[in-house]
Amino acid sequence: MTDAELAPAKVNLALHVTGQRSDGYHLLDSLVVFTQAGDILRGQEVQSGLTLRVAGPEAAGLAGDNDNLVLRAAHVMQAEGLALELEKHLPVASGLGGGSSDAAAALRLVARLTGRALPEDVLSLGADVPVCMAATPCRMRGIGERVTPMPALPHMAMVLVNPRVGVSTPTVFAALARKDNPPLPDPLPDWADFAQFILWLGKHRNDLQAPACAAVPDIAQVLSALDNAGAALARMSGSGATCFGLFPDMERAERAAQTLRRVEPQWWVQATGLLQGGPDGTA
């Protein structure tokens, strides 16, 4: 039997850096959503062994060896007798949590194929894996271990843009002017509509955006292009270099994506809806 699992892109709508632990891990307070766009992990039961094949338009540069997070997740599940294939659509190391989302998809898929229980500790696979297991709008705090559902989001669509330039996450964190920034308000409000949500979100930030733009000027160019394409709000996700623009509906997001592809054909551009209820739900 062959089965498949979506590994959606993880997008930080807001990301506040609120502290740093003695072991070096940074403390965050972030609003996280997941998109209908993502990688696809397929699995098929075989007689013996555990293998992973990596394919798809973004497969170049991604290891298919034992260091791959998909295989590490499968080993945590003590998987055996599975042939896995990762169809890679998200750019690698781009601020979209692709590796963590792939690992979470592997845990869900292996559990479904084998009937094994999901592990209690998934944080050991990566700080973003707990929120990626939920794959629904969440507030993520601490180093990623505190995940709580968000109030329902208004309907919206998104355009993701990556300028095909790498960003060093350690360099971005090291360049932060301060690491004890205020957290997001608690509790989060209920948003009546898209306009109200954009007004609220605009008062918050991604604390990593300024140092990332200083290190990689292409990011500022992407943000400007999203603004010019009509985004209600444009911001960087994670530590970059992928940025997102929010739109009230998919039609306007698709039009903006077409414009951006025409103006900057070398960029990776994807219009997408958001997931509301896990990997199988849409907003």
Short mmCIF file of C-alpha atoms in Angstrom, two decimals:
data_model
loop_
_atom_site.label_atom_id
_atom_site.label_comp_id
_atom_site.label_asym_id
_atom_site.label_seq_id
_atom_site.Cartn_x
_atom_site.Cartn_y
_atom_site.Cartn_z
CA MET A 1 0.00 0.00 0.00
CA THR A 2 1.25 3.50 -0.90
CA ASP A 3 0.25 6.51 1.17
CA ALA A 4 1.15 10.20 1.02
CA GLU A 5 1.45 13.07 3.49
CA LEU A 6 1.70 16.81 2.88
CA ALA A 7 4.61 18.63 4.53
CA PRO A 8 3.31 22.20 4.34
CA ALA A 9 5.42 25.34 4.43
CA LYS A 10 5.64 26.91 7.89
CA VAL A 11 5.34 30.71 7.88
CA ASN A 12 6.06 33.00 10.82
CA LEU A 13 3.51 35.81 10.50
CA ALA A 14 5.17 37.47 13.49
CA LEU A 15 8.35 36.46 15.31
CA HIS A 16 9.48 38.19 18.51
CA VAL A 17 12.84 37.23 20.03
CA THR A 18 12.22 37.49 23.78
CA GLY A 19 15.38 36.08 25.36
CA GLN A 20 18.29 33.66 25.20
CA ARG A 21 18.96 30.66 27.43
CA SER A 22 22.32 29.88 29.00
CA ASP A 23 22.77 27.04 26.49
CA GLY A 24 22.51 29.50 23.59
CA TYR A 25 18.96 28.67 22.45
CA HIS A 26 16.87 31.74 21.69
CA LEU A 27 13.40 32.22 23.18
CA LEU A 28 10.70 33.15 20.69
CA ASP A 29 7.07 34.21 20.63
CA SER A 30 5.70 33.58 17.15
CA LEU A 31 2.44 33.34 15.22
CA VAL A 32 2.82 30.39 12.87
CA VAL A 33 0.62 29.33 9.95
CA PHE A 34 0.94 26.57 7.37
CA THR A 35 0.23 26.69 3.66
CA GLN A 36 -1.44 24.43 1.14
CA ALA A 37 1.88 24.54 -0.74
CA GLY A 38 4.51 22.14 0.51
CA ASP A 39 6.56 19.03 -0.01
CA ILE A 40 4.91 15.63 -0.46
CA LEU A 41 6.16 12.53 1.32
CA ARG A 42 5.10 9.15 -0.03
CA GLY A 43 5.61 5.80 1.64
CA GLN A 44 5.20 2.21 0.53
CA GLU A 45 5.57 -0.97 2.55
CA VAL A 46 8.33 -3.28 1.30
CA GLN A 47 9.77 -6.56 2.55
CA SER A 48 12.71 -5.09 4.46
CA GLY A 49 14.91 -2.05 4.93
CA LEU A 50 14.27 1.68 5.11
CA THR A 51 15.08 3.85 2.09
CA LEU A 52 14.53 7.45 1.04
CA ARG A 53 14.53 8.84 -2.48
CA VAL A 54 14.49 12.63 -2.93
CA ALA A 55 12.90 14.03 -6.10
CA GLY A 56 11.02 17.12 -7.23
CA PRO A 57 11.98 20.60 -8.49
CA GLU A 58 13.82 21.57 -5.27
CA ALA A 59 15.62 18.27 -4.66
CA ALA A 60 19.07 19.57 -5.63
CA GLY A 61 21.35 20.03 -2.64
CA LEU A 62 19.17 18.04 -0.23
CA ALA A 63 20.80 14.98 1.27
CA GLY A 64 19.01 11.66 1.02
CA ASP A 65 21.38 10.02 3.50
CA ASN A 66 20.87 9.17 7.15
CA ASP A 67 21.30 12.83 8.17
CA ASN A 68 18.08 13.72 6.35
CA LEU A 69 15.38 14.68 8.85
CA VAL A 70 12.86 12.36 7.18
CA LEU A 71 15.06 9.34 7.84
CA ARG A 72 15.92 10.56 11.34
CA ALA A 73 12.19 10.81 12.10
CA ALA A 74 11.57 7.36 10.64
CA HIS A 75 14.36 5.93 12.81
CA VAL A 76 12.78 7.53 15.89
CA MET A 77 9.64 5.57 14.97
CA GLN A 78 11.80 2.42 14.57
CA ALA A 79 10.41 2.11 11.05
CA GLU A 80 11.34 -0.94 9.00
CA GLY A 81 10.13 -2.26 5.66
CA LEU A 82 9.37 1.15 4.13
CA ALA A 83 10.39 2.84 0.89
CA LEU A 84 9.95 6.61 1.23
CA GLU A 85 10.01 9.27 -1.48
CA LEU A 86 10.21 12.99 -0.70
CA GLU A 87 8.92 15.20 -3.50
CA LYS A 88 10.63 18.50 -2.72
CA HIS A 89 8.76 21.67 -3.73
CA LEU A 90 9.95 24.13 -1.05
CA PRO A 91 13.39 25.75 -1.33
CA VAL A 92 15.94 24.27 1.07
CA ALA A 93 17.04 26.36 4.10
CA SER A 94 14.70 29.19 3.17
CA GLY A 95 12.91 30.16 6.40
CA LEU A 96 9.87 27.96 5.68
CA GLY A 97 10.65 25.15 8.13
CA GLY A 98 10.86 22.65 5.28
CA GLY A 99 13.12 20.14 7.02
CA SER A 100 11.08 20.21 10.23
CA SER A 101 7.82 19.92 8.30
CA ASP A 102 9.24 16.99 6.34
CA ALA A 103 10.19 15.31 9.64
CA ALA A 104 6.71 15.87 11.07
CA ALA A 105 5.16 14.47 7.88
CA ALA A 106 7.40 11.41 8.22
CA LEU A 107 6.21 10.83 11.80
CA ARG A 108 2.56 11.09 10.76
CA LEU A 109 3.02 8.90 7.68
CA VAL A 110 5.01 6.17 9.45
CA ALA A 111 2.44 6.09 12.27
CA ARG A 112 -0.35 5.64 9.74
CA LEU A 113 1.45 2.96 7.70
CA THR A 114 2.73 0.92 10.64
CA GLY A 115 0.18 1.57 13.37
CA ARG A 116 2.95 2.67 15.73
CA ALA A 117 2.26 5.41 18.27
CA LEU A 118 3.73 8.85 17.70
CA PRO A 119 6.70 9.61 19.99
CA GLU A 120 6.09 11.87 22.98
CA ASP A 121 9.35 13.78 22.45
CA VAL A 122 9.64 15.29 18.97
CA LEU A 123 11.60 18.39 20.05
CA SER A 124 14.81 16.37 19.80
CA LEU A 125 14.33 16.30 16.01
CA GLY A 126 14.30 20.11 15.85
CA ALA A 127 12.79 23.16 17.53
CA ASP A 128 10.15 23.58 14.80
CA VAL A 129 9.00 19.95 14.75
CA PRO A 130 6.38 20.28 17.55
CA VAL A 131 4.52 23.09 15.77
CA CYS A 132 4.91 21.30 12.43
CA MET A 133 3.19 18.25 13.93
CA ALA A 134 0.11 20.42 14.45
CA ALA A 135 0.30 22.04 10.98
CA THR A 136 -2.48 24.44 11.94
CA PRO A 137 -2.38 28.13 13.02
CA CYS A 138 -0.53 28.22 16.34
CA ARG A 139 1.31 30.42 18.77
CA MET A 140 4.79 29.03 19.39
CA ARG A 141 6.80 30.06 22.45
CA GLY A 142 9.97 29.11 24.29
CA ILE A 143 12.43 27.35 22.00
CA GLY A 144 9.49 25.80 20.15
CA GLU A 145 8.16 23.44 22.81
CA ARG A 146 5.16 25.58 23.86
CA VAL A 147 2.56 25.30 21.09
CA THR A 148 -1.02 26.53 21.54
CA PRO A 149 -3.83 26.89 18.96
CA MET A 150 -4.58 30.39 17.70
CA PRO A 151 -8.01 32.00 17.37
CA ALA A 152 -9.59 31.30 13.98
CA LEU A 153 -8.01 33.36 11.23
CA PRO A 154 -10.03 35.29 8.64
CA HIS A 155 -9.94 33.94 5.10
CA MET A 156 -6.80 35.03 3.25
CA ALA A 157 -4.21 33.94 0.72
CA MET A 158 -0.47 34.35 0.55
CA VAL A 159 2.35 34.77 -1.95
CA LEU A 160 5.70 33.27 -0.94
CA VAL A 161 8.86 34.64 -2.57
CA ASN A 162 12.44 33.44 -2.20
CA PRO A 163 15.22 35.36 -4.01
CA ARG A 164 17.41 32.25 -4.33
CA VAL A 165 19.97 33.69 -1.90
CA GLY A 166 21.05 31.91 1.26
CA VAL A 167 20.98 33.44 4.74
CA SER A 168 23.11 32.35 7.70
CA THR A 169 20.72 31.91 10.64
CA PRO A 170 23.51 32.18 13.28
CA THR A 171 24.72 35.41 11.65
CA VAL A 172 21.22 36.89 11.72
CA PHE A 173 20.69 36.05 15.41
CA ALA A 174 24.17 37.34 16.31
CA ALA A 175 23.38 40.68 14.66
CA LEU A 176 20.24 41.32 16.74
CA ALA A 177 20.42 44.68 18.50
CA ARG A 178 18.67 43.14 21.51
CA LYS A 179 17.38 39.71 22.44
CA ASP A 180 14.93 40.64 25.19
CA ASN A 181 12.18 42.13 23.05
CA PRO A 182 8.57 42.32 24.30
CA PRO A 183 6.41 39.25 23.58
CA LEU A 184 3.15 39.24 21.68
CA PRO A 185 0.08 40.34 23.67
CA ASP A 186 -1.68 37.75 25.77
CA PRO A 187 -4.37 36.70 25.12
CA LEU A 188 -4.51 37.08 21.35
CA PRO A 189 -7.62 38.83 20.06
CA ASP A 190 -10.36 37.43 17.86
CA TRP A 191 -10.12 38.98 14.42
CA ALA A 192 -13.42 39.84 12.74
CA ASP A 193 -12.10 40.09 9.19
CA PHE A 194 -8.99 40.31 7.01
CA ALA A 195 -8.68 44.09 7.35
CA GLN A 196 -8.78 43.91 11.15
CA PHE A 197 -6.20 41.12 11.18
CA ILE A 198 -3.83 43.08 8.92
CA LEU A 199 -4.20 46.17 11.12
CA TRP A 200 -3.32 44.11 14.20
CA LEU A 201 -0.48 42.16 12.55
CA GLY A 202 1.09 45.37 11.25
CA LYS A 203 1.71 46.45 14.85
CA HIS A 204 3.95 43.43 15.37
CA ARG A 205 7.11 42.29 13.64
CA ASN A 206 9.76 39.75 12.78
CA ASP A 207 12.74 40.75 14.92
CA LEU A 208 15.07 38.89 12.54
CA GLN A 209 14.02 40.89 9.47
CA ALA A 210 16.25 43.95 9.98
CA PRO A 211 19.52 42.02 10.54
CA ALA A 212 18.65 39.65 7.68
CA CYS A 213 18.04 42.57 5.30
CA ALA A 214 21.36 44.09 6.37
CA ALA A 215 23.15 40.81 5.61
CA VAL A 216 21.23 40.05 2.39
CA PRO A 217 19.90 43.17 0.61
CA ASP A 218 17.89 40.97 -1.78
CA ILE A 219 15.37 40.44 1.04
CA ALA A 220 14.50 44.14 1.12
CA GLN A 221 14.06 43.98 -2.65
CA VAL A 222 11.60 41.10 -2.28
CA LEU A 223 9.61 42.96 0.38
CA SER A 224 9.41 46.03 -1.84
CA ALA A 225 8.29 43.92 -4.81
CA LEU A 226 5.51 42.33 -2.71
CA ASP A 227 4.35 45.78 -1.61
CA ASN A 228 4.32 46.95 -5.22
CA ALA A 229 2.35 43.83 -6.23
CA GLY A 230 -0.46 44.85 -3.88
CA ALA A 231 0.19 42.84 -0.72
CA ALA A 232 -1.78 44.10 2.28
CA LEU A 233 1.27 43.23 4.38
CA ALA A 234 4.73 41.96 3.39
CA ARG A 235 7.18 40.43 5.85
CA MET A 236 10.04 37.95 6.07
CA SER A 237 9.42 34.44 7.45
CA GLY A 238 11.77 32.90 10.01
CA SER A 239 15.38 33.94 9.47
CA GLY A 240 14.79 34.31 5.72
CA ALA A 241 15.29 34.63 2.95
CA THR A 242 11.68 33.74 2.02
CA CYS A 243 9.17 36.57 2.42
CA PHE A 244 5.38 36.51 2.26
CA GLY A 245 2.68 38.87 1.14
CA LEU A 246 -0.88 38.58 2.46
CA PHE A 247 -3.91 39.04 0.19
CA PRO A 248 -7.66 38.88 0.90
CA ASP A 249 -8.26 36.11 -1.66
CA MET A 250 -6.52 33.63 -3.94
CA GLU A 251 -7.42 35.47 -7.13
CA ARG A 252 -5.45 38.55 -6.10
CA ALA A 253 -2.60 36.42 -4.78
CA GLU A 254 -2.34 34.57 -8.11
CA ARG A 255 -2.29 37.84 -10.05
CA ALA A 256 0.48 39.17 -7.84
CA ALA A 257 2.48 35.94 -8.23
CA GLN A 258 2.21 36.15 -12.02
CA THR A 259 3.47 39.73 -11.94
CA LEU A 260 6.41 38.82 -9.71
CA ARG A 261 7.40 35.86 -11.90
CA ARG A 262 7.37 38.12 -14.94
CA VAL A 263 9.44 40.86 -13.29
CA GLU A 264 11.90 38.54 -11.48
CA PRO A 265 11.92 35.19 -13.31
CA GLN A 266 14.87 33.90 -11.26
CA TRP A 267 12.94 34.10 -7.98
CA TRP A 268 10.92 31.23 -6.50
CA VAL A 269 7.32 32.47 -6.31
CA GLN A 270 4.29 30.55 -5.03
CA ALA A 271 0.70 31.69 -4.43
CA THR A 272 -1.06 29.54 -1.85
CA GLY A 273 -3.94 29.26 0.57
CA LEU A 274 -3.55 28.56 4.28
CA LEU A 275 -4.35 25.41 6.25
CA GLN A 276 -6.81 25.84 9.12
CA GLY A 277 -7.27 22.34 10.49
CA GLY A 278 -4.03 20.40 10.08
CA PRO A 279 -2.49 18.96 6.89
CA ASP A 280 -5.93 18.05 5.48
CA GLY A 281 -7.69 21.35 6.24
CA THR A 282 -7.90 24.58 4.26
CA ALA A 283 -8.80 28.13 5.13
#
